[in-house]
PDB file of C-alpha atoms in Angstrom:
ATOM      1  CA  UNK A   1     188.506  34.382  -6.891  1.00  0.00           C
ATOM      2  CA  UNK A   2     184.115  34.921  -7.857  1.00  0.00           C
ATOM      3  CA  UNK A   3     181.930  32.922 -10.478  1.00  0.00           C
ATOM      4  CA  UNK A   4     180.991  33.861 -13.388  1.00  0.00           C
ATOM      5  CA  UNK A   5     177.536  35.795 -13.245  1.00  0.00           C
ATOM      6  CA  UNK A   6     174.442  35.503 -15.175  1.00  0.00           C
ATOM      7  CA  UNK A   7     174.514  37.675 -18.260  1.00  0.00           C
ATOM      8  CA  UNK A   8     173.500  41.032 -18.169  1.00  0.00           C
ATOM      9  CA  UNK A   9     170.365  42.035 -19.850  1.00  0.00           C
ATOM     10  CA  UNK A  10     171.729  43.857 -22.909  1.00  0.00           C
ATOM     11  CA  UNK A  11     171.274  41.835 -25.925  1.00  0.00           C
ATOM     12  CA  UNK A  12     172.827  41.608 -29.753  1.00  0.00           C
ATOM     13  CA  UNK A  13     169.791  39.733 -31.428  1.00  0.00           C
ATOM     14  CA  UNK A  14     168.313  36.806 -29.264  1.00  0.00           C
ATOM     15  CA  UNK A  15     172.083  36.247 -27.394  1.00  0.00           C
ATOM     16  CA  UNK A  16     172.599  38.276 -24.488  1.00  0.00           C
ATOM     17  CA  UNK A  17     176.172  40.627 -24.610  1.00  0.00           C
ATOM     18  CA  UNK A  18     177.624  38.743 -21.493  1.00  0.00           C
ATOM     19  CA  UNK A  19     177.078  35.636 -22.859  1.00  0.00           C
ATOM     20  CA  UNK A  20     178.186  36.794 -26.453  1.00  0.00           C
ATOM     21  CA  UNK A  21     181.375  38.313 -24.861  1.00  0.00           C
ATOM     22  CA  UNK A  22     182.399  35.017 -22.880  1.00  0.00           C
ATOM     23  CA  UNK A  23     181.679  32.842 -25.480  1.00  0.00           C
ATOM     24  CA  UNK A  24     184.079  34.791 -27.850  1.00  0.00           C
ATOM     25  CA  UNK A  25     186.584  35.284 -25.576  1.00  0.00           C
ATOM     26  CA  UNK A  26     186.715  31.740 -24.454  1.00  0.00           C
ATOM     27  CA  UNK A  27     186.702  30.351 -28.133  1.00  0.00           C
ATOM     28  CA  UNK A  28     189.461  32.711 -28.956  1.00  0.00           C
ATOM     29  CA  UNK A  29     191.356  31.080 -26.197  1.00  0.00           C
ATOM     30  CA  UNK A  30     190.748  27.575 -27.112  1.00  0.00           C
ATOM     31  CA  UNK A  31     191.666  28.122 -30.623  1.00  0.00           C
ATOM     32  CA  UNK A  32     194.859  29.949 -29.410  1.00  0.00           C
ATOM     33  CA  UNK A  33     195.428  26.815 -27.399  1.00  0.00           C
ATOM     34  CA  UNK A  34     195.208  24.552 -30.214  1.00  0.00           C
ATOM     35  CA  UNK A  35     197.398  26.990 -32.254  1.00  0.00           C
ATOM     36  CA  UNK A  36     200.011  26.143 -29.399  1.00  0.00           C
ATOM     37  CA  UNK A  37     199.777  22.401 -29.525  1.00  0.00           C
ATOM     38  CA  UNK A  38     200.356  22.774 -33.025  1.00  0.00           C
ATOM     39  CA  UNK A  39     203.523  24.795 -32.364  1.00  0.00           C
ATOM     40  CA  UNK A  40     202.300  27.863 -34.251  1.00  0.00           C
ATOM     41  CA  UNK A  41     203.187  30.078 -30.957  1.00  0.00           C
ATOM     42  CA  UNK A  42     203.215  33.156 -32.387  1.00  0.00           C
ATOM     43  CA  UNK A  43     199.639  32.937 -33.673  1.00  0.00           C
ATOM     44  CA  UNK A  44     198.696  31.767 -30.680  1.00  0.00           C
ATOM     45  CA  UNK A  45     200.147  34.568 -28.886  1.00  0.00           C
ATOM     46  CA  UNK A  46     198.370  37.158 -30.732  1.00  0.00           C
ATOM     47  CA  UNK A  47     194.757  35.322 -30.493  1.00  0.00           C
ATOM     48  CA  UNK A  48     195.266  34.977 -26.887  1.00  0.00           C
ATOM     49  CA  UNK A  49     196.219  38.691 -26.534  1.00  0.00           C
ATOM     50  CA  UNK A  50     192.720  39.451 -28.256  1.00  0.00           C
ATOM     51  CA  UNK A  51     190.820  36.963 -25.796  1.00  0.00           C
ATOM     52  CA  UNK A  52     192.057  38.811 -23.135  1.00  0.00           C
ATOM     53  CA  UNK A  53     190.957  41.994 -23.868  1.00  0.00           C
ATOM     54  CA  UNK A  54     187.301  40.527 -24.772  1.00  0.00           C
ATOM     55  CA  UNK A  55     187.350  38.852 -21.625  1.00  0.00           C
ATOM     56  CA  UNK A  56     188.049  42.178 -19.822  1.00  0.00           C
ATOM     57  CA  UNK A  57     185.321  43.772 -21.334  1.00  0.00           C
ATOM     58  CA  UNK A  58     182.980  40.894 -20.553  1.00  0.00           C
ATOM     59  CA  UNK A  59     184.206  41.545 -16.889  1.00  0.00           C
ATOM     60  CA  UNK A  60     183.039  45.347 -17.076  1.00  0.00           C
ATOM     61  CA  UNK A  61     179.792  44.447 -18.560  1.00  0.00           C
ATOM     62  CA  UNK A  62     179.284  42.923 -14.914  1.00  0.00           C
ATOM     63  CA  UNK A  63     179.744  45.943 -12.618  1.00  0.00           C
ATOM     64  CA  UNK A  64     176.324  47.101 -12.594  1.00  0.00           C
ATOM     65  CA  UNK A  65     175.228  44.023 -11.800  1.00  0.00           C
ATOM     66  CA  UNK A  66     177.574  43.291  -8.815  1.00  0.00           C
ATOM     67  CA  UNK A  67     177.246  46.684  -7.823  1.00  0.00           C
ATOM     68  CA  UNK A  68     173.396  47.511  -8.060  1.00  0.00           C
ATOM     69  CA  UNK A  69     171.810  44.173  -7.897  1.00  0.00           C
ATOM     70  CA  UNK A  70     174.254  41.761  -5.807  1.00  0.00           C
ATOM     71  CA  UNK A  71     175.526  44.895  -3.888  1.00  0.00           C
ATOM     72  CA  UNK A  72     178.884  43.316  -3.347  1.00  0.00           C
ATOM     73  CA  UNK A  73     181.946  45.555  -2.732  1.00  0.00           C
ATOM     74  CA  UNK A  74     184.340  42.847  -2.999  1.00  0.00           C
ATOM     75  CA  UNK A  75     183.161  41.499  -6.658  1.00  0.00           C
ATOM     76  CA  UNK A  76     182.662  44.875  -7.790  1.00  0.00           C
ATOM     77  CA  UNK A  77     186.206  46.047  -7.351  1.00  0.00           C
ATOM     78  CA  UNK A  78     187.517  42.520  -8.717  1.00  0.00           C
ATOM     79  CA  UNK A  79     185.210  43.155 -11.884  1.00  0.00           C
ATOM     80  CA  UNK A  80     186.522  46.786 -12.255  1.00  0.00           C
ATOM     81  CA  UNK A  81     190.270  45.694 -12.012  1.00  0.00           C
ATOM     82  CA  UNK A  82     189.202  42.713 -14.540  1.00  0.00           C
ATOM     83  CA  UNK A  83     189.567  44.807 -17.789  1.00  0.00           C
ATOM     84  CA  UNK A  84     192.889  46.744 -16.977  1.00  0.00           C
ATOM     85  CA  UNK A  85     194.463  43.576 -16.090  1.00  0.00           C
ATOM     86  CA  UNK A  86     193.317  41.550 -18.811  1.00  0.00           C
ATOM     87  CA  UNK A  87     194.233  44.097 -21.390  1.00  0.00           C
ATOM     88  CA  UNK A  88     197.614  44.035 -19.470  1.00  0.00           C
ATOM     89  CA  UNK A  89     197.786  40.360 -20.018  1.00  0.00           C
ATOM     90  CA  UNK A  90     197.486  40.787 -23.948  1.00  0.00           C
ATOM     91  CA  UNK A  91     199.871  43.400 -23.958  1.00  0.00           C
ATOM     92  CA  UNK A  92     202.257  41.275 -22.251  1.00  0.00           C
ATOM     93  CA  UNK A  93     201.430  38.396 -25.002  1.00  0.00           C
ATOM     94  CA  UNK A  94     202.280  40.738 -27.785  1.00  0.00           C
ATOM     95  CA  UNK A  95     205.207  41.715 -26.616  1.00  0.00           C
ATOM     96  CA  UNK A  96     206.518  38.104 -26.524  1.00  0.00           C
ATOM     97  CA  UNK A  97     205.859  36.452 -22.983  1.00  0.00           C
ATOM     98  CA  UNK A  98     205.075  33.128 -23.926  1.00  0.00           C
ATOM     99  CA  UNK A  99     204.307  31.554 -20.498  1.00  0.00           C
ATOM    100  CA  UNK A 100     201.184  33.525 -20.145  1.00  0.00           C
ATOM    101  CA  UNK A 101     200.074  30.801 -22.807  1.00  0.00           C
ATOM    102  CA  UNK A 102     199.749  28.339 -19.728  1.00  0.00           C
ATOM    103  CA  UNK A 103     197.465  30.836 -18.149  1.00  0.00           C
ATOM    104  CA  UNK A 104     195.346  31.411 -21.354  1.00  0.00           C
ATOM    105  CA  UNK A 105     194.818  27.872 -21.521  1.00  0.00           C
ATOM    106  CA  UNK A 106     193.505  27.890 -18.193  1.00  0.00           C
ATOM    107  CA  UNK A 107     190.747  30.279 -18.735  1.00  0.00           C
ATOM    108  CA  UNK A 108     189.553  28.216 -21.766  1.00  0.00           C
ATOM    109  CA  UNK A 109     189.452  25.064 -19.706  1.00  0.00           C
ATOM    110  CA  UNK A 110     187.713  26.920 -17.125  1.00  0.00           C
ATOM    111  CA  UNK A 111     185.233  28.384 -20.016  1.00  0.00           C
ATOM    112  CA  UNK A 112     184.505  25.080 -21.329  1.00  0.00           C
ATOM    113  CA  UNK A 113     183.813  23.608 -17.789  1.00  0.00           C
ATOM    114  CA  UNK A 114     181.506  26.545 -16.652  1.00  0.00           C
ATOM    115  CA  UNK A 115     179.888  28.095 -19.863  1.00  0.00           C
ATOM    116  CA  UNK A 116     177.867  24.935 -20.889  1.00  0.00           C
ATOM    117  CA  UNK A 117     176.665  24.616 -17.146  1.00  0.00           C
ATOM    118  CA  UNK A 118     175.491  28.589 -17.258  1.00  0.00           C
ATOM    119  CA  UNK A 119     173.769  28.249 -20.970  1.00  0.00           C
ATOM    120  CA  UNK A 120     172.590  24.821 -21.100  1.00  0.00           C
ATOM    121  CA  UNK A 121     169.264  24.889 -19.219  1.00  0.00           C
ATOM    122  CA  UNK A 122     169.149  21.097 -18.848  1.00  0.00           C
ATOM    123  CA  UNK A 123     172.522  21.479 -16.915  1.00  0.00           C
ATOM    124  CA  UNK A 124     171.643  24.510 -15.589  1.00  0.00           C
ATOM    125  CA  UNK A 125     168.749  23.559 -13.717  1.00  0.00           C
ATOM    126  CA  UNK A 126     170.062  20.114 -12.354  1.00  0.00           C
ATOM    127  CA  UNK A 127     173.097  22.143 -10.804  1.00  0.00           C
ATOM    128  CA  UNK A 128     170.407  24.642  -9.120  1.00  0.00           C
ATOM    129  CA  UNK A 129     167.997  22.285  -7.883  1.00  0.00           C
ATOM    130  CA  UNK A 130     170.223  20.098  -6.995  1.00  0.00           C
ATOM    131  CA  UNK A 131     172.460  22.345  -4.867  1.00  0.00           C
ATOM    132  CA  UNK A 132     169.193  23.718  -3.307  1.00  0.00           C
ATOM    133  CA  UNK A 133     167.900  19.748  -2.060  1.00  0.00           C
ATOM    134  CA  UNK A 134     171.383  19.612  -0.565  1.00  0.00           C
ATOM    135  CA  UNK A 135     171.084  22.602   1.016  1.00  0.00           C
ATOM    136  CA  UNK A 136     167.612  21.935   2.571  1.00  0.00           C
ATOM    137  CA  UNK A 137     168.982  18.310   3.955  1.00  0.00           C
ATOM    138  CA  UNK A 138     172.022  20.241   5.837  1.00  0.00           C
ATOM    139  CA  UNK A 139     169.369  23.044   7.122  1.00  0.00           C
ATOM    140  CA  UNK A 140     167.414  19.690   8.470  1.00  0.00           C
ATOM    141  CA  UNK A 141     170.453  18.864  10.228  1.00  0.00           C
ATOM    142  CA  UNK A 142     170.287  21.729  12.431  1.00  0.00           C
ATOM    143  CA  UNK A 143     166.728  21.438  12.927  1.00  0.00           C
ATOM    144  CA  UNK A 144     165.197  23.757  10.269  1.00  0.00           C
ATOM    145  CA  UNK A 145     162.793  21.866   7.398  1.00  0.00           C
ATOM    146  CA  UNK A 146     160.992  24.872   5.391  1.00  0.00           C
ATOM    147  CA  UNK A 147     160.412  22.966   1.964  1.00  0.00           C
ATOM    148  CA  UNK A 148     161.575  23.999  -1.064  1.00  0.00           C
ATOM    149  CA  UNK A 149     159.132  25.811  -3.581  1.00  0.00           C
ATOM    150  CA  UNK A 150     159.736  27.787  -6.842  1.00  0.00           C
ATOM    151  CA  UNK A 151     161.890  30.601  -6.609  1.00  0.00           C
ATOM    152  CA  UNK A 152     161.867  33.670  -8.567  1.00  0.00           C
ATOM    153  CA  UNK A 153     164.616  32.492 -11.169  1.00  0.00           C
ATOM    154  CA  UNK A 154     162.059  29.762 -11.907  1.00  0.00           C
ATOM    155  CA  UNK A 155     163.668  26.753 -10.243  1.00  0.00           C
ATOM    156  CA  UNK A 156     162.509  24.876  -7.085  1.00  0.00           C
ATOM    157  CA  UNK A 157     165.397  26.252  -4.986  1.00  0.00           C
ATOM    158  CA  UNK A 158     163.540  28.412  -2.577  1.00  0.00           C
ATOM    159  CA  UNK A 159     163.382  27.921   1.045  1.00  0.00           C
ATOM    160  CA  UNK A 160     159.779  28.039   1.944  1.00  0.00           C
ATOM    161  CA  UNK A 161     160.464  29.368   5.318  1.00  0.00           C
ATOM    162  CA  UNK A 162     156.699  31.322   6.798  1.00  0.00           C
ATOM    163  CA  UNK A 163     157.608  35.107   7.046  1.00  0.00           C
ATOM    164  CA  UNK A 164     155.242  35.476   9.921  1.00  0.00           C
ATOM    165  CA  UNK A 165     157.677  33.027  11.722  1.00  0.00           C
ATOM    166  CA  UNK A 166     160.924  34.235  11.011  1.00  0.00           C
ATOM    167  CA  UNK A 167     162.611  37.547  12.250  1.00  0.00           C
ATOM    168  CA  UNK A 168     163.329  39.088   9.069  1.00  0.00           C
ATOM    169  CA  UNK A 169     160.093  37.927   7.252  1.00  0.00           C
ATOM    170  CA  UNK A 170     162.964  37.112   4.368  1.00  0.00           C
ATOM    171  CA  UNK A 171     164.279  33.693   2.608  1.00  0.00           C
ATOM    172  CA  UNK A 172     166.554  32.973   0.219  1.00  0.00           C
ATOM    173  CA  UNK A 173     166.861  30.780  -2.801  1.00  0.00           C
ATOM    174  CA  UNK A 174     169.651  29.174  -4.868  1.00  0.00           C
ATOM    175  CA  UNK A 175     170.997  30.709  -7.930  1.00  0.00           C
ATOM    176  CA  UNK A 176     173.906  29.658 -10.107  1.00  0.00           C
ATOM    177  CA  UNK A 177     176.691  31.158  -8.256  1.00  0.00           C
ATOM    178  CA  UNK A 178     175.295  29.378  -5.114  1.00  0.00           C
ATOM    179  CA  UNK A 179     176.397  25.718  -6.840  1.00  0.00           C
ATOM    180  CA  UNK A 180     179.930  26.216  -6.611  1.00  0.00           C
ATOM    181  CA  UNK A 181     180.783  25.367 -10.278  1.00  0.00           C
ATOM    182  CA  UNK A 182     182.432  28.866 -10.597  1.00  0.00           C
ATOM    183  CA  UNK A 183     185.214  27.757  -8.254  1.00  0.00           C
ATOM    184  CA  UNK A 184     185.400  24.497  -9.617  1.00  0.00           C
ATOM    185  CA  UNK A 185     185.980  25.623 -12.982  1.00  0.00           C
ATOM    186  CA  UNK A 186     188.831  27.759 -11.849  1.00  0.00           C
ATOM    187  CA  UNK A 187     190.742  24.342 -10.401  1.00  0.00           C
ATOM    188  CA  UNK A 188     189.434  22.503 -13.093  1.00  0.00           C
ATOM    189  CA  UNK A 189     191.047  24.864 -15.598  1.00  0.00           C
ATOM    190  CA  UNK A 190     194.076  25.311 -13.671  1.00  0.00           C
ATOM    191  CA  UNK A 191     195.084  21.594 -13.521  1.00  0.00           C
ATOM    192  CA  UNK A 192     193.770  20.897 -16.807  1.00  0.00           C
ATOM    193  CA  UNK A 193     196.111  23.211 -18.306  1.00  0.00           C
ATOM    194  CA  UNK A 194     199.179  22.319 -16.927  1.00  0.00           C
ATOM    195  CA  UNK A 195     201.612  19.828 -18.756  1.00  0.00           C
ATOM    196  CA  UNK A 196     201.638  17.132 -15.969  1.00  0.00           C
ATOM    197  CA  UNK A 197     200.664  13.364 -16.515  1.00  0.00           C
ATOM    198  CA  UNK A 198     196.760  12.515 -16.053  1.00  0.00           C
ATOM    199  CA  UNK A 199     197.052  10.342 -13.384  1.00  0.00           C
ATOM    200  CA  UNK A 200     198.835  13.176 -11.088  1.00  0.00           C
ATOM    201  CA  UNK A 201     196.249  15.643 -12.223  1.00  0.00           C
ATOM    202  CA  UNK A 202     193.373  13.022 -10.931  1.00  0.00           C
ATOM    203  CA  UNK A 203     193.724  13.339  -7.091  1.00  0.00           C
ATOM    204  CA  UNK A 204     193.956  17.168  -6.908  1.00  0.00           C
ATOM    205  CA  UNK A 205     190.922  17.605  -9.278  1.00  0.00           C
ATOM    206  CA  UNK A 206     188.840  14.934  -7.036  1.00  0.00           C
ATOM    207  CA  UNK A 207     190.411  16.764  -4.041  1.00  0.00           C
ATOM    208  CA  UNK A 208     189.553  20.157  -4.867  1.00  0.00           C
ATOM    209  CA  UNK A 209     185.990  19.781  -6.213  1.00  0.00           C
ATOM    210  CA  UNK A 210     184.985  17.664  -2.982  1.00  0.00           C
ATOM    211  CA  UNK A 211     186.285  20.583  -0.496  1.00  0.00           C
ATOM    212  CA  UNK A 212     184.879  23.099  -2.821  1.00  0.00           C
ATOM    213  CA  UNK A 213     181.404  21.245  -2.727  1.00  0.00           C
ATOM    214  CA  UNK A 214     181.179  20.720   1.074  1.00  0.00           C
ATOM    215  CA  UNK A 215     182.167  24.197   1.732  1.00  0.00           C
ATOM    216  CA  UNK A 216     179.969  25.768  -0.790  1.00  0.00           C
ATOM    217  CA  UNK A 217     177.131  23.570   0.973  1.00  0.00           C
ATOM    218  CA  UNK A 218     178.057  25.087   4.398  1.00  0.00           C
ATOM    219  CA  UNK A 219     177.998  28.275   2.823  1.00  0.00           C
ATOM    220  CA  UNK A 220     174.515  28.078   1.680  1.00  0.00           C
ATOM    221  CA  UNK A 221     173.177  26.793   4.873  1.00  0.00           C
ATOM    222  CA  UNK A 222     174.704  29.331   6.835  1.00  0.00           C
ATOM    223  CA  UNK A 223     173.134  31.972   4.433  1.00  0.00           C
ATOM    224  CA  UNK A 224     169.725  30.534   3.996  1.00  0.00           C
ATOM    225  CA  UNK A 225     169.386  30.502   7.946  1.00  0.00           C
ATOM    226  CA  UNK A 226     171.048  33.642   8.762  1.00  0.00           C
ATOM    227  CA  UNK A 227     168.752  35.877   6.408  1.00  0.00           C
ATOM    228  CA  UNK A 228     165.553  34.420   7.641  1.00  0.00           C
ATOM    229  CA  UNK A 229     166.737  34.141  11.361  1.00  0.00           C
ATOM    230  CA  UNK A 230     168.043  37.744  11.341  1.00  0.00           C
ATOM    231  CA  UNK A 231     171.457  36.447  12.796  1.00  0.00           C
ATOM    232  CA  UNK A 232     173.316  39.835  12.095  1.00  0.00           C
ATOM    233  CA  UNK A 233     170.296  42.619  12.570  1.00  0.00           C
ATOM    234  CA  UNK A 234     172.465  44.287  15.025  1.00  0.00           C
ATOM    235  CA  UNK A 235     172.414  47.966  15.193  1.00  0.00           C
ATOM    236  CA  UNK A 236     175.939  48.748  13.494  1.00  0.00           C
ATOM    237  CA  UNK A 237     175.133  45.853  10.625  1.00  0.00           C
ATOM    238  CA  UNK A 238     171.828  47.945   9.743  1.00  0.00           C
ATOM    239  CA  UNK A 239     173.133  51.393   9.867  1.00  0.00           C
ATOM    240  CA  UNK A 240     175.934  49.969   7.379  1.00  0.00           C
ATOM    241  CA  UNK A 241     173.413  48.095   4.907  1.00  0.00           C
ATOM    242  CA  UNK A 242     170.612  50.673   5.360  1.00  0.00           C
ATOM    243  CA  UNK A 243     173.056  54.150   5.104  1.00  0.00           C
ATOM    244  CA  UNK A 244     175.981  53.252   3.272  1.00  0.00           C
ATOM    245  CA  UNK A 245     174.812  50.575   0.927  1.00  0.00           C
ATOM    246  CA  UNK A 246     171.084  51.918   0.450  1.00  0.00           C
ATOM    247  CA  UNK A 247     169.624  48.390   1.130  1.00  0.00           C
ATOM    248  CA  UNK A 248     166.484  47.927   3.234  1.00  0.00           C
ATOM    249  CA  UNK A 249     166.765  47.041   7.075  1.00  0.00           C
ATOM    250  CA  UNK A 250     165.515  43.525   6.339  1.00  0.00           C
ATOM    251  CA  UNK A 251     168.154  42.372   3.934  1.00  0.00           C
ATOM    252  CA  UNK A 252     171.033  43.295   6.777  1.00  0.00           C
ATOM    253  CA  UNK A 253     171.346  39.528   7.868  1.00  0.00           C
ATOM    254  CA  UNK A 254     171.531  38.416   4.126  1.00  0.00           C
ATOM    255  CA  UNK A 255     174.035  40.989   2.997  1.00  0.00           C
ATOM    256  CA  UNK A 256     175.978  40.743   6.004  1.00  0.00           C
ATOM    257  CA  UNK A 257     176.313  37.151   5.724  1.00  0.00           C
ATOM    258  CA  UNK A 258     176.775  36.768   2.278  1.00  0.00           C
ATOM    259  CA  UNK A 259     178.646  39.855   1.270  1.00  0.00           C
ATOM    260  CA  UNK A 260     180.850  40.010   3.513  1.00  0.00           C
ATOM    261  CA  UNK A 261     181.570  36.942   5.842  1.00  0.00           C
ATOM    262  CA  UNK A 262     181.013  34.358   3.113  1.00  0.00           C
ATOM    263  CA  UNK A 263     183.233  36.082   0.840  1.00  0.00           C
ATOM    264  CA  UNK A 264     185.519  37.172   2.708  1.00  0.00           C
ATOM    265  CA  UNK A 265     185.819  33.212   3.914  1.00  0.00           C
ATOM    266  CA  UNK A 266     185.364  31.959   0.339  1.00  0.00           C
ATOM    267  CA  UNK A 267     188.895  33.601  -0.401  1.00  0.00           C
ATOM    268  CA  UNK A 268     190.370  31.960   2.690  1.00  0.00           C
ATOM    269  CA  UNK A 269     189.097  28.825   1.473  1.00  0.00           C
ATOM    270  CA  UNK A 270     190.293  29.189  -2.065  1.00  0.00           C
ATOM    271  CA  UNK A 271     193.970  29.992  -0.813  1.00  0.00           C
ATOM    272  CA  UNK A 272     193.704  26.812   1.417  1.00  0.00           C
ATOM    273  CA  UNK A 273     192.620  24.555  -1.752  1.00  0.00           C
ATOM    274  CA  UNK A 274     195.216  26.314  -3.746  1.00  0.00           C
ATOM    275  CA  UNK A 275     197.948  25.013  -1.332  1.00  0.00           C
ATOM    276  CA  UNK A 276     196.565  21.862  -1.399  1.00  0.00           C
ATOM    277  CA  UNK A 277     196.617  21.371  -5.066  1.00  0.00           C
ATOM    278  CA  UNK A 278     200.151  22.646  -5.563  1.00  0.00           C
ATOM    279  CA  UNK A 279     201.449  20.408  -3.088  1.00  0.00           C
ATOM    280  CA  UNK A 280     200.219  17.723  -5.229  1.00  0.00           C
ATOM    281  CA  UNK A 281     200.710  19.250  -8.659  1.00  0.00           C
ATOM    282  CA  UNK A 282     203.403  21.595  -8.465  1.00  0.00           C
ATOM    283  CA  UNK A 283     203.266  22.345 -12.068  1.00  0.00           C
ATOM    284  CA  UNK A 284     199.872  24.388 -10.921  1.00  0.00           C
ATOM    285  CA  UNK A 285     202.492  27.144  -9.572  1.00  0.00           C
ATOM    286  CA  UNK A 286     203.027  28.219 -13.212  1.00  0.00           C
ATOM    287  CA  UNK A 287     200.060  29.534 -14.252  1.00  0.00           C
ATOM    288  CA  UNK A 288     199.955  31.169 -10.830  1.00  0.00           C
ATOM    289  CA  UNK A 289     203.208  32.870 -11.086  1.00  0.00           C
ATOM    290  CA  UNK A 290     201.992  34.370 -14.405  1.00  0.00           C
ATOM    291  CA  UNK A 291     198.916  35.646 -12.362  1.00  0.00           C
ATOM    292  CA  UNK A 292     201.474  37.285 -10.222  1.00  0.00           C
ATOM    293  CA  UNK A 293     203.351  38.845 -12.882  1.00  0.00           C
ATOM    294  CA  UNK A 294     200.541  40.550 -14.182  1.00  0.00           C
ATOM    295  CA  UNK A 295     199.610  41.938 -10.697  1.00  0.00           C
ATOM    296  CA  UNK A 296     203.015  43.026  -9.705  1.00  0.00           C
ATOM    297  CA  UNK A 297     205.230  42.964 -12.548  1.00  0.00           C
ATOM    298  CA  UNK A 298     207.784  40.726 -10.747  1.00  0.00           C
ATOM    299  CA  UNK A 299     209.054  37.316 -11.385  1.00  0.00           C
ATOM    300  CA  UNK A 300     208.194  35.073  -8.394  1.00  0.00           C
ATOM    301  CA  UNK A 301     209.354  31.637  -7.558  1.00  0.00           C
ATOM    302  CA  UNK A 302     206.485  30.397  -5.484  1.00  0.00           C
ATOM    303  CA  UNK A 303     207.656  26.860  -4.941  1.00  0.00           C
ATOM    304  CA  UNK A 304     210.736  28.154  -3.262  1.00  0.00           C
ATOM    305  CA  UNK A 305     208.775  30.816  -1.089  1.00  0.00           C
ATOM    306  CA  UNK A 306     206.568  28.244   0.098  1.00  0.00           C
ATOM    307  CA  UNK A 307     209.135  25.604   0.493  1.00  0.00           C
ATOM    308  CA  UNK A 308     208.178  22.783  -1.571  1.00  0.00           C
ATOM    309  CA  UNK A 309     209.338  21.163  -4.633  1.00  0.00           C
ATOM    310  CA  UNK A 310     208.821  22.713  -7.814  1.00  0.00           C
ATOM    311  CA  UNK A 311     207.781  21.242 -11.229  1.00  0.00           C
ATOM    312  CA  UNK A 312     211.044  19.922 -12.083  1.00  0.00           C
ATOM    313  CA  UNK A 313     212.455  18.950  -8.454  1.00  0.00           C
ATOM    314  CA  UNK A 314     210.363  15.726  -8.380  1.00  0.00           C
ATOM    315  CA  UNK A 315     211.464  14.433 -11.413  1.00  0.00           C
ATOM    316  CA  UNK A 316     215.173  15.556 -10.425  1.00  0.00           C
ATOM    317  CA  UNK A 317     214.920  13.802  -7.471  1.00  0.00           C
ATOM    318  CA  UNK A 318     213.423  10.623  -8.736  1.00  0.00           C
ATOM    319  CA  UNK A 319     215.964  10.373 -11.364  1.00  0.00           C
ATOM    320  CA  UNK A 320     218.846  10.881  -8.468  1.00  0.00           C
ATOM    321  CA  UNK A 321     217.179   8.138  -6.293  1.00  0.00           C
ATOM    322  CA  UNK A 322     217.220   5.882  -9.686  1.00  0.00           C
ATOM    323  CA  UNK A 323     221.056   6.594 -10.053  1.00  0.00           C
ATOM    324  CA  UNK A 324     221.717   5.499  -6.431  1.00  0.00           C
ATOM    325  CA  UNK A 325     219.989   2.416  -6.506  1.00  0.00           C
ATOM    326  CA  UNK A 326     220.674   1.201 -10.109  1.00  0.00           C
ATOM    327  CA  UNK A 327     217.222   1.298 -11.335  1.00  0.00           C
ATOM    328  CA  UNK A 328     216.588   2.814 -14.873  1.00  0.00           C
TER     329      UNK A 328
END
């Protein structure tokens, strides 16, 4: 699933439109979550429904960014699909599907993790520049040491390869979406939202964050070396990038590495991490089943489909074991 992008240039007052929509949606999700905790379920449903609509509009405003700037087919399609899916989620809530509140709560927690990192300058700077330093260290392990200079985004995050020595003459720099915070926020939100003891949430949380951090570092090193050294400048790739995507030929290796290989493998990695998390915390099946219901209109029992214990199975098994041994 993609990280939240930097807001679009359109602004209302001094606040970018993307930031305004994102903060509005997350604030509404948080208030709905509080209402549910106070057992005001109906108001929570209606407020969460409105939050989903705003959330969908936010993603719609990101379509030009992904299509024109990032040139990512996968992310463009996902952002286009976000509005109708979000509106449908809101519709289901209005129609009385209370179980969707757990997914709404997960989005609230995701936003509380991600938005401060995106919008607080001190946190944003630390994340970007720390990721750049770690990526540079990874490059050094493979014998490359370009150094780090200030990038066009104003952070010390650009890898200073000499354009006269590389194949494409290009280089890369770290931006917010390269830090992995978006994926971390997704799993942090899912784990935080479900009803389970805190001690059972710690291990899957640390595992997911650690795996995301490592794989994200590998991804950054891969893209950071593929772009300047022209690992994918073969004619077939150049044709696709120049003729079908309208990008310059020297961006071919970057776009193939970033937009196709890395993003496709990221989906596989997220599915793998999800499997590990639900093995440790089966309660996460609940919001995932809600996602599938939104997508297909069909109820699923993922625990049964994957042959794992559901949220209530471990409790029942433990109770049965105690009854056999006399432990209470």
